[in-house]
Short mmCIF file of C-alpha atoms and ligand atoms in Angstrom, two decimals:
data_model
loop_
_atom_site.label_atom_id
_atom_site.label_comp_id
_atom_site.label_asym_id
_atom_site.label_seq_id
_atom_site.Cartn_x
_atom_site.Cartn_y
_atom_site.Cartn_z
CA UNK A 1 36.87 124.55 112.50
CA UNK A 2 35.31 127.93 111.71
CA UNK A 3 32.92 128.71 108.87
CA UNK A 4 35.58 130.42 106.71
CA UNK A 5 37.75 127.34 106.80
CA UNK A 6 34.86 125.12 105.57
CA UNK A 7 34.01 127.59 102.79
CA UNK A 8 37.66 127.54 101.74
CA UNK A 9 37.64 123.74 101.49
CA UNK A 10 34.40 123.73 99.51
CA UNK A 11 35.62 126.29 96.97
CA UNK A 12 38.91 124.40 96.57
CA UNK A 13 36.94 121.21 95.84
CA UNK A 14 34.81 123.07 93.31
CA UNK A 15 37.88 124.52 91.69
CA UNK A 16 39.32 121.02 91.22
CA UNK A 17 36.03 119.73 89.77
CA UNK A 18 35.73 122.69 87.38
CA UNK A 19 39.37 122.26 86.31
CA UNK A 20 38.84 118.53 85.69
CA UNK A 21 35.69 119.18 83.65
CA UNK A 22 37.45 121.90 81.64
CA UNK A 23 40.37 119.56 80.95
CA UNK A 24 38.02 116.77 79.83
CA UNK A 25 36.11 119.19 77.60
CA UNK A 26 39.35 120.48 76.15
CA UNK A 27 40.57 116.97 75.37
CA UNK A 28 37.19 116.07 73.83
CA UNK A 29 37.16 119.25 71.71
CA UNK A 30 40.75 118.58 70.69
CA UNK A 31 39.95 115.03 69.62
CA UNK A 32 36.89 116.28 67.69
CA UNK A 33 39.03 118.85 65.91
CA UNK A 34 41.68 116.25 65.10
CA UNK A 35 39.11 113.81 63.76
CA UNK A 36 37.73 116.53 61.47
CA UNK A 37 41.12 117.30 59.91
CA UNK A 38 43.05 114.04 59.93
CA UNK A 39 46.71 114.14 59.07
CA UNK A 40 46.98 111.52 56.34
CA UNK A 41 49.49 108.71 56.59
CA UNK A 42 51.79 109.52 53.67
CA UNK A 43 54.30 107.22 52.00
CA UNK A 44 56.65 109.62 50.25
CA UNK A 45 55.38 113.22 50.36
CA UNK A 46 57.27 115.64 52.61
CA UNK A 47 54.73 118.00 54.16
CA UNK A 48 55.42 121.31 55.91
CA UNK A 49 54.26 121.61 59.55
CA UNK A 50 51.89 124.35 58.34
CA UNK A 51 50.87 125.34 54.81
CA UNK A 52 52.45 128.57 53.56
CA UNK A 53 50.88 131.29 51.43
CA UNK A 54 52.06 131.61 47.83
CA UNK A 55 52.62 135.24 46.76
CA UNK A 56 50.72 136.43 43.70
CA UNK A 57 52.27 135.75 40.30
CA UNK A 58 51.24 136.05 36.68
CA UNK A 59 52.03 133.31 34.17
CA UNK A 60 50.78 132.43 30.68
CA UNK A 61 49.38 128.99 30.04
CA UNK A 62 50.33 127.19 26.83
CA UNK A 63 46.67 127.43 25.76
CA UNK A 64 46.83 131.23 25.96
CA UNK A 65 45.00 131.69 29.27
CA UNK A 66 46.63 133.52 32.13
CA UNK A 67 47.52 131.66 35.32
CA UNK A 68 47.78 133.47 38.66
CA UNK A 69 48.06 132.44 42.31
CA UNK A 70 44.25 132.38 42.72
CA UNK A 71 44.04 129.78 39.92
CA UNK A 72 45.82 127.33 42.25
CA UNK A 73 42.68 127.10 44.42
CA UNK A 74 40.07 124.38 44.21
CA UNK A 75 42.30 121.35 43.59
CA UNK A 76 45.50 119.80 44.82
CA UNK A 77 48.22 120.93 42.40
CA UNK A 78 51.58 119.33 41.76
CA UNK A 79 53.98 121.86 40.24
CA UNK A 80 57.17 120.84 38.49
CA UNK A 81 59.61 123.41 37.12
CA UNK A 82 61.71 122.48 34.09
CA UNK A 83 62.16 123.07 30.36
CA UNK A 84 61.31 121.11 27.24
CA UNK A 85 64.94 120.82 26.03
CA UNK A 86 65.85 119.05 29.27
CA UNK A 87 67.67 115.82 28.37
CA UNK A 88 66.82 113.68 31.38
CA UNK A 89 65.25 115.03 34.58
CA UNK A 90 62.12 116.54 33.01
CA UNK A 91 61.23 113.64 30.69
CA UNK A 92 61.79 111.16 33.53
CA UNK A 93 59.63 113.22 35.89
CA UNK A 94 56.81 113.73 33.39
CA UNK A 95 56.86 110.02 32.52
CA UNK A 96 56.52 109.20 36.24
CA UNK A 97 53.62 111.63 36.70
CA UNK A 98 51.99 110.24 33.57
CA UNK A 99 51.85 106.93 35.45
CA UNK A 100 50.67 108.68 38.63
CA UNK A 101 47.80 110.28 36.71
CA UNK A 102 46.85 106.96 35.14
CA UNK A 103 46.46 105.60 38.69
CA UNK A 104 44.38 108.63 39.75
CA UNK A 105 42.22 108.09 36.66
CA UNK A 106 41.62 104.45 37.68
CA UNK A 107 40.16 105.82 40.93
CA UNK A 108 38.19 108.56 39.17
CA UNK A 109 40.08 111.32 40.99
CA UNK A 110 41.71 113.31 38.20
CA UNK A 111 39.25 116.17 38.75
CA UNK A 112 40.60 116.59 42.30
CA UNK A 113 44.24 117.14 41.33
CA UNK A 114 46.17 118.88 38.60
CA UNK A 115 49.71 118.61 37.29
CA UNK A 116 51.32 121.91 36.33
CA UNK A 117 54.57 122.04 34.37
CA UNK A 118 56.17 125.48 34.53
CA UNK A 119 58.93 126.17 32.04
CA UNK A 120 61.86 128.21 33.31
CA UNK A 121 63.00 128.62 29.68
CA UNK A 122 60.52 131.18 28.27
CA UNK A 123 62.89 132.09 25.41
CA UNK A 124 62.78 128.65 23.79
CA UNK A 125 59.53 127.27 25.23
CA UNK A 126 56.90 128.89 23.05
CA UNK A 127 53.23 128.12 23.87
CA UNK A 128 53.12 125.66 20.93
CA UNK A 129 56.28 123.87 22.04
CA UNK A 130 55.05 123.66 25.65
CA UNK A 131 51.59 122.43 24.70
CA UNK A 132 53.02 119.72 22.45
CA UNK A 133 55.53 118.65 25.10
CA UNK A 134 53.11 118.13 28.00
CA UNK A 135 50.37 116.65 25.79
CA UNK A 136 52.84 113.92 24.81
CA UNK A 137 52.70 112.75 28.45
CA UNK A 138 49.09 113.63 29.35
CA UNK A 139 46.68 115.89 27.49
CA UNK A 140 45.26 117.13 30.83
CA UNK A 141 48.61 118.35 32.17
CA UNK A 142 48.76 122.13 32.32
CA UNK A 143 51.86 123.95 31.06
CA UNK A 144 52.75 127.56 31.67
CA UNK A 145 55.65 129.96 31.63
CA UNK A 146 56.19 133.66 32.23
CA UNK A 147 58.68 136.46 32.17
CA UNK A 148 62.03 135.86 33.81
CA UNK A 149 61.05 138.33 36.54
CA UNK A 150 57.82 136.44 37.37
CA UNK A 151 59.60 133.06 37.23
CA UNK A 152 62.34 134.30 39.55
CA UNK A 153 59.79 135.64 42.05
CA UNK A 154 57.72 132.46 42.04
CA UNK A 155 60.62 130.00 42.21
CA UNK A 156 62.23 131.94 45.05
CA UNK A 157 58.94 131.93 46.98
CA UNK A 158 58.64 128.16 46.50
CA UNK A 159 62.29 127.38 47.30
CA UNK A 160 63.04 126.20 43.74
CA UNK A 161 66.40 126.95 42.11
CA UNK A 162 67.30 127.17 38.43
CA UNK A 163 70.39 128.35 36.65
CA UNK A 164 71.26 128.82 32.99
CA UNK A 165 74.47 126.98 32.13
CA UNK A 166 76.32 127.52 28.79
CA UNK A 167 76.98 124.31 26.83
CA UNK A 168 79.84 123.44 24.43
CA UNK A 169 77.81 124.17 21.30
CA UNK A 170 77.26 127.82 22.19
CA UNK A 171 73.76 127.20 23.51
CA UNK A 172 72.66 126.67 27.06
CA UNK A 173 71.10 124.18 29.38
CA UNK A 174 69.28 124.87 32.64
CA UNK A 175 70.09 123.23 35.94
CA UNK A 176 66.94 123.10 38.05
CA UNK A 177 65.52 121.69 41.27
CA UNK A 178 64.12 118.21 40.77
CA UNK A 179 61.43 118.32 43.48
CA UNK A 180 57.72 118.64 42.71
CA UNK A 181 55.83 121.10 44.89
CA UNK A 182 52.48 120.19 46.47
CA UNK A 183 49.92 123.02 46.60
CA UNK A 184 46.74 122.49 48.64
CA UNK A 185 43.21 123.41 47.45
CA UNK A 186 43.48 126.74 49.27
CA UNK A 187 46.39 127.58 46.98
CA UNK A 188 49.02 127.23 49.68
CA UNK A 189 52.36 125.53 49.55
CA UNK A 190 51.79 122.34 51.55
CA UNK A 191 54.82 120.16 50.84
CA UNK A 192 56.79 118.41 48.12
CA UNK A 193 57.63 115.14 46.42
CA UNK A 194 61.32 114.43 46.04
CA UNK A 195 62.77 112.24 43.29
CA UNK A 196 62.81 109.43 42.47
CA UNK A 197 59.05 109.61 41.95
CA UNK A 198 57.64 106.15 42.59
CA UNK A 199 54.21 106.19 40.88
CA UNK A 200 52.48 103.84 43.36
CA UNK A 201 53.62 105.81 46.41
CA UNK A 202 53.06 109.25 44.84
CA UNK A 203 49.56 108.39 43.63
CA UNK A 204 48.66 106.84 47.01
CA UNK A 205 49.75 110.06 48.72
CA UNK A 206 47.80 112.29 46.34
CA UNK A 207 44.69 110.14 46.96
CA UNK A 208 45.25 110.40 50.75
CA UNK A 209 45.61 114.18 50.49
CA UNK A 210 42.41 114.40 48.42
CA UNK A 211 40.56 112.33 51.03
CA UNK A 212 41.93 114.46 53.88
CA UNK A 213 40.57 117.69 52.38
CA UNK A 214 37.03 116.57 51.58
NI1 NI B 301 64.68 119.23 33.43
#
């Protein structure tokens, strides 16, 4: 056995030790990282594998303030798109989220989440009409609408569809997606709730999301 052979064996041993230590450190760091950002155990929310940016938009709130993409930051936001003349889907949804918000209020968490109703019927949904409509369900719900161009851009970015459909009386109705989008406190699209909205499960998930982002 010559000296070079021994040196080769020693460096191979060291290499294995260094690799094992690096692997252990990597696993430890990975577990630390995972424990810092736990993925909550959700009952009904459908979350994206990674949160997606929301492009900028400009809407008008029913109270006269403007509402842009940056205003989504700071809280979890549930966005539902609809219109106040909607005969069934919108009233059912808002009634469900009224119950959800009552459950969040019981836990003192209503400052950590916001419900945003966006009308896709800016022609009929005046600020007064919108404000009255959402306040009927919850006075803290935020309502907004915008130009058709802004609404089209935003709904397309969020994967929401809506379509004006003529009715028999010469007026129109609007077919629209029935899912509620979940926006995280960084203002990114994080997932969605799909109907039917079961208030216990939806509120439990919103509470879990709030806890996960503390
Ligand atoms: Ni509707």
